Tab-separated table of C-alpha atoms in Angstrom:
chain	number	residue	atom	x	y	z
A	1	ASP	CA	8.903	-14.082	44.382
A	2	PRO	CA	10.234	-14.014	40.748
A	3	THR	CA	12.992	-16.514	41.579
A	4	SER	CA	10.480	-19.036	42.922
A	5	ALA	CA	8.267	-18.529	39.862
A	6	THR	CA	11.227	-19.206	37.591
A	7	ARG	CA	12.103	-22.419	39.507
A	8	MET	CA	8.487	-23.560	39.220
A	9	SER	CA	8.395	-22.922	35.461
A	10	ASP	CA	11.752	-24.698	35.004
A	11	SER	CA	10.342	-27.788	36.759
A	12	ASP	CA	7.120	-27.640	34.726
A	13	PRO	CA	7.848	-27.789	30.960
A	14	LEU	CA	4.320	-26.682	30.047
A	15	ALA	CA	4.469	-23.636	32.318
A	16	ARG	CA	7.874	-22.748	30.903
A	17	CYS	CA	6.560	-23.219	27.355
A	18	LEU	CA	3.633	-20.872	27.982
A	19	GLU	CA	5.928	-18.369	29.670
A	20	LEU	CA	8.193	-18.354	26.629
A	21	LYS	CA	5.199	-17.979	24.319
A	22	ASP	CA	3.966	-14.970	26.289
A	23	SER	CA	7.450	-13.454	26.243
A	24	GLY	CA	7.597	-13.996	22.493
A	25	ASN	CA	4.261	-12.261	22.084
A	26	ALA	CA	5.520	-9.308	24.127
A	27	ALA	CA	8.728	-9.079	22.082
A	28	LEU	CA	6.803	-9.206	18.812
A	29	LYS	CA	4.463	-6.461	20.029
A	30	VAL	CA	7.368	-4.054	20.542
A	31	GLY	CA	9.004	-4.997	17.243
A	32	ASP	CA	11.805	-7.251	18.546
A	33	THR	CA	11.221	-9.949	15.949
A	34	ALA	CA	14.524	-11.738	16.481
A	35	GLU	CA	13.871	-12.158	20.210
A	36	ALA	CA	10.307	-13.297	19.535
A	37	ILE	CA	11.562	-15.986	17.148
A	38	ARG	CA	14.088	-17.176	19.711
A	39	MET	CA	11.404	-17.423	22.391
A	40	TYR	CA	8.941	-19.230	20.123
A	41	GLU	CA	11.574	-21.712	18.941
A	42	GLU	CA	12.467	-22.620	22.519
A	43	ALA	CA	8.781	-22.889	23.411
A	44	ALA	CA	8.154	-25.138	20.398
A	45	SER	CA	10.917	-27.541	21.437
A	46	LEU	CA	9.290	-27.882	24.888
A	47	ALA	CA	5.797	-28.250	23.395
A	48	GLU	CA	6.881	-31.147	21.171
A	49	ALA	CA	6.928	-33.484	24.178
A	50	HIS	CA	3.592	-32.365	25.608
A	51	PRO	CA	0.587	-34.619	24.906
A	52	ASP	CA	-1.726	-31.654	24.228
A	53	LYS	CA	-0.697	-30.804	20.659
A	54	SER	CA	-2.821	-27.663	20.608
A	55	VAL	CA	0.000	-26.009	22.559
A	56	LEU	CA	2.517	-26.891	19.844
A	57	ALA	CA	0.061	-25.711	17.178
A	58	ALA	CA	-0.346	-22.319	18.846
A	59	VAL	CA	3.380	-21.794	19.389
A	60	CYS	CA	4.266	-22.790	15.821
A	61	SER	CA	1.523	-20.529	14.491
A	62	ASN	CA	3.093	-17.582	16.299
A	63	LEU	CA	6.559	-18.652	15.200
A	64	SER	CA	5.411	-18.723	11.574
A	65	ALA	CA	3.991	-15.206	11.882
A	66	ALA	CA	7.238	-13.900	13.392
A	67	LEU	CA	9.391	-15.563	10.733
A	68	LEU	CA	7.200	-14.070	8.027
A	69	ARG	CA	7.611	-10.632	9.563
A	70	ALA	CA	11.373	-11.205	9.424
A	71	GLU	CA	11.007	-12.055	5.703
A	72	ARG	CA	12.042	-15.660	6.290
A	73	ALA	CA	9.137	-17.105	4.334
A	74	GLU	CA	10.547	-20.589	3.720
A	75	GLU	CA	11.092	-21.122	7.445
A	76	ALA	CA	7.650	-19.627	8.106
A	77	LEU	CA	6.126	-22.246	5.812
A	78	VAL	CA	7.877	-25.024	7.738
A	79	ALA	CA	6.644	-23.646	11.073
A	80	ALA	CA	3.095	-23.351	9.713
A	81	GLY	CA	3.314	-26.948	8.518
A	82	ARG	CA	4.233	-28.001	12.063
A	83	SER	CA	1.183	-26.103	13.327
A	84	VAL	CA	-1.082	-27.866	10.839
A	85	GLY	CA	0.465	-31.232	11.695
A	86	ALA	CA	-0.124	-30.669	15.399
A	87	ARG	CA	-3.747	-29.591	14.952
A	88	VAL	CA	-5.101	-30.284	11.487
A	89	ASP	CA	-8.614	-29.095	12.385
A	90	TRP	CA	-7.522	-25.581	13.446
A	91	SER	CA	-8.337	-22.822	10.948
A	92	LYS	CA	-5.521	-20.516	12.100
A	93	ALA	CA	-2.854	-23.109	11.343
A	94	HIS	CA	-4.048	-23.373	7.739
A	95	PHE	CA	-4.231	-19.577	7.527
A	96	ARG	CA	-0.580	-19.337	8.606
A	97	ARG	CA	0.411	-21.849	5.956
A	98	GLY	CA	-1.519	-19.819	3.387
A	99	GLU	CA	0.278	-16.618	4.399
A	100	ALA	CA	3.715	-18.227	4.113
A	101	ALA	CA	2.903	-19.885	0.783
A	102	PHE	CA	1.596	-16.572	-0.574
A	103	ALA	CA	4.806	-14.804	0.430
A	104	LEU	CA	6.701	-17.437	-1.575
A	105	ARG	CA	4.343	-16.811	-4.533
A	106	GLN	CA	2.994	-20.341	-4.258
A	107	TYR	CA	-0.448	-19.018	-4.995
A	108	LYS	CA	-2.206	-22.291	-5.749
A	109	GLU	CA	-1.044	-23.801	-2.448
A	110	ALA	CA	-1.907	-20.592	-0.610
A	111	ARG	CA	-5.408	-20.582	-2.068
A	112	GLU	CA	-6.031	-24.126	-0.900
A	113	SER	CA	-4.830	-23.293	2.614
A	114	TYR	CA	-6.998	-20.165	2.809
A	115	ARG	CA	-10.008	-22.093	1.482
A	116	HIS	CA	-9.502	-24.843	4.054
A	117	ALA	CA	-9.062	-22.232	6.799
A	118	ALA	CA	-12.348	-20.584	5.787
A	119	GLU	CA	-14.205	-23.897	5.948
A	120	LEU	CA	-12.779	-24.712	9.363
A	121	ASP	CA	-13.435	-21.175	10.584
A	122	ALA	CA	-17.113	-21.462	9.675
A	123	LYS	CA	-17.284	-24.853	11.362
A	124	GLU	CA	-15.647	-23.526	14.540
A	125	ILE	CA	-18.068	-20.604	14.705
A	126	LYS	CA	-21.050	-22.876	14.098
A	127	GLU	CA	-19.988	-25.201	16.905
A	128	ALA	CA	-19.396	-22.311	19.302
A	129	HIS	CA	-22.355	-20.060	18.475
A	130	GLY	CA	-24.848	-22.022	16.431
A	131	ALA	CA	-25.576	-22.140	12.715
A	132	SER	CA	-27.175	-18.684	12.623
A	133	ALA	CA	-23.905	-17.037	13.701
A	134	VAL	CA	-21.893	-18.208	10.697
A	135	PRO	CA	-22.971	-15.570	8.157
A	136	GLN	CA	-22.399	-12.744	10.624
A	137	ARG	CA	-19.152	-13.911	12.173
A	138	ALA	CA	-17.250	-15.888	9.547
A	139	ASP	CA	-13.920	-14.216	8.780
A	140	LYS	CA	-14.391	-12.253	5.554
A	141	SER	CA	-10.648	-11.760	5.279
A	142	LEU	CA	-10.261	-15.445	4.375
A	143	SER	CA	-12.647	-15.106	1.449
A	144	ALA	CA	-10.757	-11.991	0.390
A	145	ALA	CA	-7.465	-13.907	0.600
A	146	VAL	CA	-8.833	-16.607	-1.695
A	147	ALA	CA	-9.875	-13.899	-4.179
A	148	VAL	CA	-6.400	-12.334	-4.042
A	149	CYS	CA	-4.853	-15.724	-4.827
A	150	ASP	CA	-7.108	-16.031	-7.873
A	151	GLU	CA	-6.032	-12.540	-8.932
A	152	ALA	CA	-2.348	-13.366	-8.444
A	153	MET	CA	-2.586	-16.614	-10.423
A	154	LYS	CA	-4.232	-14.739	-13.294
A	155	GLY	CA	-1.598	-11.975	-13.246
A	156	GLY	CA	-1.704	-8.797	-15.320
A	157	LEU	CA	-1.804	-5.098	-14.508
A	158	TRP	CA	-2.969	-4.253	-10.978
A	159	PHE	CA	-4.405	-0.741	-10.787
A	160	ARG	CA	-6.317	1.203	-8.151
A	161	GLN	CA	-7.518	4.805	-8.171
A	162	LEU	CA	-7.973	5.991	-4.576
A	163	LEU	CA	-10.013	9.005	-3.529
A	164	PRO	CA	-9.811	10.631	-0.070
A	165	GLY	CA	-13.103	10.341	1.776
A	166	ARG	CA	-14.010	7.234	-0.207
A	167	ASP	CA	-11.023	4.888	-0.101
A	168	VAL	CA	-8.541	6.592	2.248
A	169	ALA	CA	-8.560	9.587	4.605
A	170	LEU	CA	-11.757	8.308	6.176
A	171	VAL	CA	-12.873	10.161	9.291
A	172	ARG	CA	-13.364	7.526	12.001
A	173	ALA	CA	-15.146	7.783	15.321
A	174	GLY	CA	-12.733	9.060	17.954
A	175	ALA	CA	-10.437	10.798	15.452
A	176	SER	CA	-8.649	13.898	16.746
A	177	GLN	CA	-9.799	17.289	15.518
A	178	PRO	CA	-6.550	17.926	13.588
A	179	GLN	CA	-6.979	14.618	11.755
A	180	LYS	CA	-10.621	15.399	11.019
A	181	ASN	CA	-9.580	18.770	9.589
A	182	LEU	CA	-6.868	17.141	7.496
A	183	PHE	CA	-9.105	14.419	6.078
A	184	LEU	CA	-11.959	16.830	5.367
A	185	ALA	CA	-9.491	19.022	3.479
A	186	ALA	CA	-8.292	15.967	1.547
A	187	ALA	CA	-11.859	15.157	0.510
A	188	SER	CA	-12.485	18.750	-0.596
A	189	MET	CA	-9.268	18.817	-2.665
A	190	LYS	CA	-10.330	15.603	-4.453
A	191	ASN	CA	-6.740	14.452	-4.932
A	192	PHE	CA	-6.421	11.059	-6.552
A	193	VAL	CA	-3.799	8.591	-5.320
A	194	TYR	CA	-2.865	5.699	-7.599
A	195	LEU	CA	-1.468	2.232	-7.006
A	196	VAL	CA	0.026	0.609	-10.111
A	197	GLY	CA	1.680	-2.788	-10.127
A	198	ASP	CA	1.794	-6.432	-11.135
A	199	ALA	CA	-0.928	-8.769	-9.881
A	200	ALA	CA	1.440	-11.740	-10.042
A	201	THR	CA	4.490	-10.299	-8.281
A	202	ARG	CA	2.288	-8.280	-5.851
A	203	GLU	CA	4.572	-5.252	-6.129
A	204	CYS	CA	3.358	-1.764	-6.962
A	205	TYR	CA	4.191	1.926	-7.085
A	206	VAL	CA	2.123	4.557	-5.315
A	207	VAL	CA	1.641	7.758	-7.309
A	208	ASP	CA	1.034	11.038	-5.467
A	209	GLY	CA	0.781	9.201	-2.155
A	210	CYS	CA	-0.039	11.755	0.513
A	211	TRP	CA	-2.749	13.024	2.906
A	212	ASP	CA	-3.274	9.588	4.524
A	213	VAL	CA	-0.038	7.622	4.255
A	214	GLU	CA	-1.052	5.036	6.857
A	215	GLY	CA	-4.368	4.468	5.104
A	216	ILE	CA	-2.642	4.026	1.736
A	217	VAL	CA	-0.131	1.547	3.159
A	218	ALA	CA	-2.883	-0.380	4.972
A	219	LEU	CA	-4.974	-0.620	1.796
A	220	ALA	CA	-1.995	-1.969	-0.156
A	221	ARG	CA	-1.351	-4.546	2.572
A	222	ARG	CA	-4.986	-5.664	2.575
A	223	HIS	CA	-4.542	-6.465	-1.092
A	224	LYS	CA	-1.214	-8.154	-0.302
A	225	MET	CA	0.685	-5.629	-2.409
A	226	ARG	CA	4.169	-4.416	-1.524
A	227	LEU	CA	5.041	-0.790	-2.239
A	228	VAL	CA	8.349	-0.517	-4.114
A	229	GLY	CA	8.365	3.185	-4.942
A	230	ALA	CA	6.488	6.442	-4.402
A	231	VAL	CA	6.320	8.645	-7.500
A	232	GLY	CA	5.393	12.316	-7.238
A	233	THR	CA	3.990	13.825	-10.443
A	234	HIS	CA	5.109	17.278	-9.236
A	235	TYR	CA	6.276	18.984	-6.075
A	236	HIS	CA	3.027	20.624	-4.888
A	237	PHE	CA	2.194	19.721	-1.295
A	238	ASP	CA	-1.139	18.080	-2.157
A	239	HIS	CA	0.709	15.531	-4.321
A	240	VAL	CA	3.877	14.777	-2.345
A	241	GLY	CA	3.066	16.069	1.140
A	242	GLY	CA	5.424	18.046	3.320
A	243	LYS	CA	5.247	21.651	4.457
A	244	VAL	CA	1.967	23.330	3.584
A	245	PRO	CA	2.217	26.850	2.135
A	246	PRO	CA	1.269	29.414	4.831
A	247	ARG	CA	-1.751	30.735	2.905
A	248	LEU	CA	-3.264	27.205	2.846
A	249	VAL	CA	-2.542	26.137	6.437
A	250	ALA	CA	-5.972	27.179	7.742
A	251	MET	CA	-7.729	25.229	4.993
A	252	VAL	CA	-5.740	22.068	5.713
A	253	CYS	CA	-5.515	22.125	9.516
A	254	GLY	CA	-8.160	24.523	10.757
A	255	PRO	CA	-8.293	28.257	11.534
A	256	PHE	CA	-6.044	28.186	14.590
A	257	ALA	CA	-3.100	26.285	13.066
A	258	GLN	CA	0.096	28.269	12.544
A	259	GLU	CA	1.869	25.750	10.322
A	260	ALA	CA	1.179	22.327	8.889
A	261	GLN	CA	3.112	19.309	7.676
A	262	LEU	CA	1.174	17.013	5.353
A	263	PRO	CA	2.003	13.272	5.467
A	264	GLY	CA	3.470	12.146	2.156
A	265	LEU	CA	6.711	11.040	0.528
A	266	GLY	CA	8.713	11.771	3.675
A	267	GLU	CA	6.630	9.408	5.808
A	268	LEU	CA	6.528	6.760	3.085
A	269	SER	CA	10.331	6.833	3.009
A	270	ARG	CA	11.105	7.130	6.728
A	271	ASP	CA	8.339	4.993	8.205
A	272	HIS	CA	7.804	2.394	5.489
A	273	GLY	CA	11.040	2.216	3.492
A	274	VAL	CA	9.361	3.230	0.221
A	275	PRO	CA	11.823	5.232	-1.911
A	276	PRO	CA	10.486	8.541	-3.316
A	277	LEU	CA	10.925	9.371	-7.012
A	278	VAL	CA	10.401	12.775	-8.666
A	279	HIS	CA	11.753	14.572	-11.716
A	280	SER	CA	15.368	15.639	-11.280
A	281	LEU	CA	14.415	19.333	-11.508
A	282	GLU	CA	12.317	19.013	-8.351
A	283	VAL	CA	14.473	16.678	-6.227
A	284	GLY	CA	15.917	19.474	-4.088
A	285	ARG	CA	12.582	21.157	-3.578
A	286	VAL	CA	10.769	17.935	-2.649
A	287	ALA	CA	13.585	16.896	-0.309
A	288	LYS	CA	13.422	20.202	1.581
A	289	GLN	CA	9.630	20.245	1.632
A	290	CYS	CA	9.354	16.650	2.917
A	291	SER	CA	12.307	16.825	5.371
A	292	LEU	CA	14.415	14.377	3.382
A	293	GLU	CA	18.011	14.459	2.254
A	294	PRO	CA	18.360	15.050	-1.509
A	295	ALA	CA	20.199	11.721	-1.787
A	296	GLU	CA	17.094	9.970	-0.439
A	297	VAL	CA	14.983	11.162	-3.388
A	298	ARG	CA	15.555	9.302	-6.629
A	299	PRO	CA	15.667	11.533	-9.724
A	300	LEU	CA	13.583	10.757	-12.800
A	301	GLU	CA	14.304	11.900	-16.343
A	302	HIS	CA	12.220	11.916	-19.514
A	303	GLY	CA	12.111	8.403	-20.948
A	304	ALA	CA	12.959	6.645	-17.694
A	305	VAL	CA	11.306	3.241	-17.306
A	306	LEU	CA	9.942	1.789	-14.063
A	307	PRO	CA	9.366	-1.960	-14.470
A	308	LEU	CA	6.057	-3.212	-13.068
A	309	GLY	CA	6.588	-6.935	-13.558
A	310	PRO	CA	6.482	-9.599	-16.290
A	311	SER	CA	2.691	-9.808	-16.455
A	312	ALA	CA	1.972	-6.071	-16.115
A	313	GLY	CA	4.499	-4.198	-18.253
A	314	GLU	CA	6.190	-0.946	-17.283
A	315	ILE	CA	5.772	2.752	-16.576
A	316	GLU	CA	7.452	5.218	-18.931
A	317	VAL	CA	8.162	8.669	-17.508
A	318	LEU	CA	7.301	11.687	-19.674
A	319	HIS	CA	8.605	15.103	-18.661
A	320	THR	CA	5.619	17.414	-19.149
A	321	PRO	CA	6.451	20.864	-17.732
A	322	GLY	CA	3.857	23.593	-17.627
A	323	HIS	CA	1.933	23.337	-14.378
A	324	SER	CA	5.353	23.095	-12.726
A	325	GLY	CA	8.852	22.854	-14.108
A	326	GLY	CA	9.308	19.208	-13.148
A	327	SER	CA	5.825	17.847	-13.795
A	328	VAL	CA	5.778	14.315	-15.158
A	329	CYS	CA	3.145	12.066	-16.709
A	330	LEU	CA	3.365	8.305	-16.346
A	331	CYS	CA	2.569	6.117	-19.358
A	332	VAL	CA	1.483	2.644	-18.299
A	333	ARG	CA	2.637	0.264	-21.019
A	334	ARG	CA	1.415	-3.312	-21.147
A	335	PRO	CA	3.763	-6.185	-22.062
A	336	GLY	CA	4.506	-5.641	-25.729
A	337	GLY	CA	4.686	-1.861	-25.396
A	338	ALA	CA	1.104	-0.683	-26.010
A	339	VAL	CA	0.100	2.288	-23.844
A	340	ALA	CA	-2.952	1.386	-21.745
A	341	SER	CA	-3.250	4.585	-19.739
A	342	VAL	CA	-1.430	7.700	-18.640
A	343	LEU	CA	-1.395	9.241	-15.165
A	344	VAL	CA	-1.110	12.958	-15.749
A	345	GLY	CA	-1.044	14.628	-12.328
A	346	ASP	CA	-2.200	18.229	-12.847
A	347	THR	CA	-1.188	18.424	-16.515
A	348	ILE	CA	-4.654	17.498	-17.845
A	349	PHE	CA	-8.139	17.465	-16.378
A	350	PRO	CA	-11.147	16.364	-18.411
A	351	GLY	CA	-11.866	19.379	-20.590
A	352	SER	CA	-8.996	21.522	-19.283
A	353	CYS	CA	-5.440	21.569	-17.940
A	354	GLY	CA	-3.705	22.391	-14.676
A	355	ARG	CA	-3.298	25.941	-13.385
A	356	LEU	CA	-0.827	28.149	-15.248
A	357	ASP	CA	-0.947	31.184	-12.920
A	358	LEU	CA	1.471	29.795	-10.330
A	359	PRO	CA	5.006	31.194	-9.784
A	360	ASP	CA	6.830	28.527	-11.793
A	361	SER	CA	4.085	27.681	-14.306
A	362	ASP	CA	4.889	28.116	-17.979
A	363	VAL	CA	2.201	28.516	-20.661
A	364	ASP	CA	4.564	27.766	-23.550
A	365	ALA	CA	5.929	24.659	-21.860
A	366	MET	CA	2.363	23.464	-21.231
A	367	PHE	CA	1.563	23.899	-24.925
A	368	ASP	CA	4.466	21.644	-25.844
A	369	SER	CA	3.543	19.089	-23.169
A	370	LEU	CA	-0.040	18.894	-24.435
A	371	GLN	CA	1.247	18.269	-27.961
A	372	GLN	CA	3.366	15.455	-26.588
A	373	LEU	CA	0.321	13.823	-24.974
A	374	ARG	CA	-1.768	14.425	-28.084
A	375	ALA	CA	0.515	11.994	-29.919
A	376	LEU	CA	-0.732	9.092	-27.776
A	377	GLY	CA	-3.440	6.828	-29.163
A	378	ASP	CA	-7.054	7.990	-28.976
A	379	ASP	CA	-8.043	5.002	-26.820
A	380	VAL	CA	-5.457	5.730	-24.140
A	381	VAL	CA	-7.184	6.405	-20.813
A	382	ILE	CA	-6.152	9.582	-18.996
A	383	TYR	CA	-6.211	9.552	-15.186
A	384	PRO	CA	-6.014	13.056	-13.638
A	385	GLY	CA	-4.562	14.186	-10.323
A	386	HIS	CA	-7.875	15.604	-9.048
A	387	GLY	CA	-11.511	14.636	-9.463
A	388	TYR	CA	-12.709	18.162	-10.205
A	389	SER	CA	-14.302	17.287	-13.548
A	390	GLY	CA	-14.366	13.493	-13.572
A	391	ASP	CA	-12.181	10.569	-12.644
A	392	ARG	CA	-10.923	9.789	-16.158
A	393	THR	CA	-11.102	10.683	-19.810
A	394	THR	CA	-9.358	9.542	-23.013
A	395	VAL	CA	-6.957	11.135	-25.444
A	396	GLY	CA	-9.660	10.893	-28.100
A	397	LYS	CA	-12.221	12.764	-25.990
A	398	GLU	CA	-9.724	15.501	-25.134
A	399	LYS	CA	-8.916	15.939	-28.828
A	400	VAL	CA	-12.598	16.771	-29.365
A	401	SER	CA	-13.635	18.687	-26.243
A	402	GLY	CA	-10.480	19.344	-24.247
A	403	LEU	CA	-7.072	20.940	-24.611
A	404	LEU	CA	-5.668	18.179	-26.798
A	405	ARG	CA	-7.709	19.563	-29.682
A	406	PRO	CA	-5.710	21.411	-32.360
A	407	PHE	CA	-4.945	25.019	-31.491
A	408	SER	CA	-2.084	27.387	-32.140
A	409	ARG	CA	0.409	28.741	-29.674
């Protein structure tokens, strides 16, 4: 009888507290963060009076997690502090305090909380399973969190080059056949995806983020980086996602597929709130291809600047038509203005350039774009859009053995 159960829980504060905690967990699981917070707060007020403070610690731990999900980090830190105060020897309470402090960019305090959580975690495992279990079962994520805090305190440019089949688009046991086909195609295409941001602010852009959007987002989250924009170097499906050209559907999704939609800028925008950015000449095309409204795609122009953060510098957009009419290269400038690297999409590959036999390719425009890139310093590192002939080169090397060497139109 539900009515009798409710009367029993109302007469038993602990039962009611646990009921509220379970309801909060259920609400959080379905994404109703506000309701979860309400449930946890009511449960915490009941748990305050209970002699077993582990109940209060658990409720406040969950409350802190829910508040953090709602981007209420200061309140999350208070709730985590209540959890620590209720049970100072519990690793999870210190972990929650670390998470809240990190969100507030209190990296030194976060590091100390993570370190303490790791020590307590190892102790808890040792007590439960014996000393030999510690190396196998200790939570590696806590050690990784400490390392991220060190990275954040140091600051500077945060840069990752991701390759399908190695870093993302990994075929897991139990994957569906369509996903296997997609990820195997991604590995064969050797598309690079880039994450570029500020180690101190923990914000970054994803460049050419497609094939495995969920994997890209998950990797950024593991590094405690927040995606603030998704830049497409050009409109081709293997760089921005969207509708796959009919002649390539079989390669991407298998021989029996009639059509294919590749995850990319559309999913980053709709599912994760990451705004897409492409050159203004390709906004309409990318919007249609990725099932977005043109107003949802932010236009880029030559010379546009995307700030990375105080310790990292900025990205300068270069319009480099040739492979496509709206191709762009992204100059990563360190604080002070020096160019550290340039992400070139399919404009340059080590020893060559992108295809010029496509419907909207332009040989003359590519010539001019290569001259533009040739003006960069010899030490500038070039990161291509595919790993066909290597994962990087330099302007100096391409002046000697590539298409940045002097030649006439």
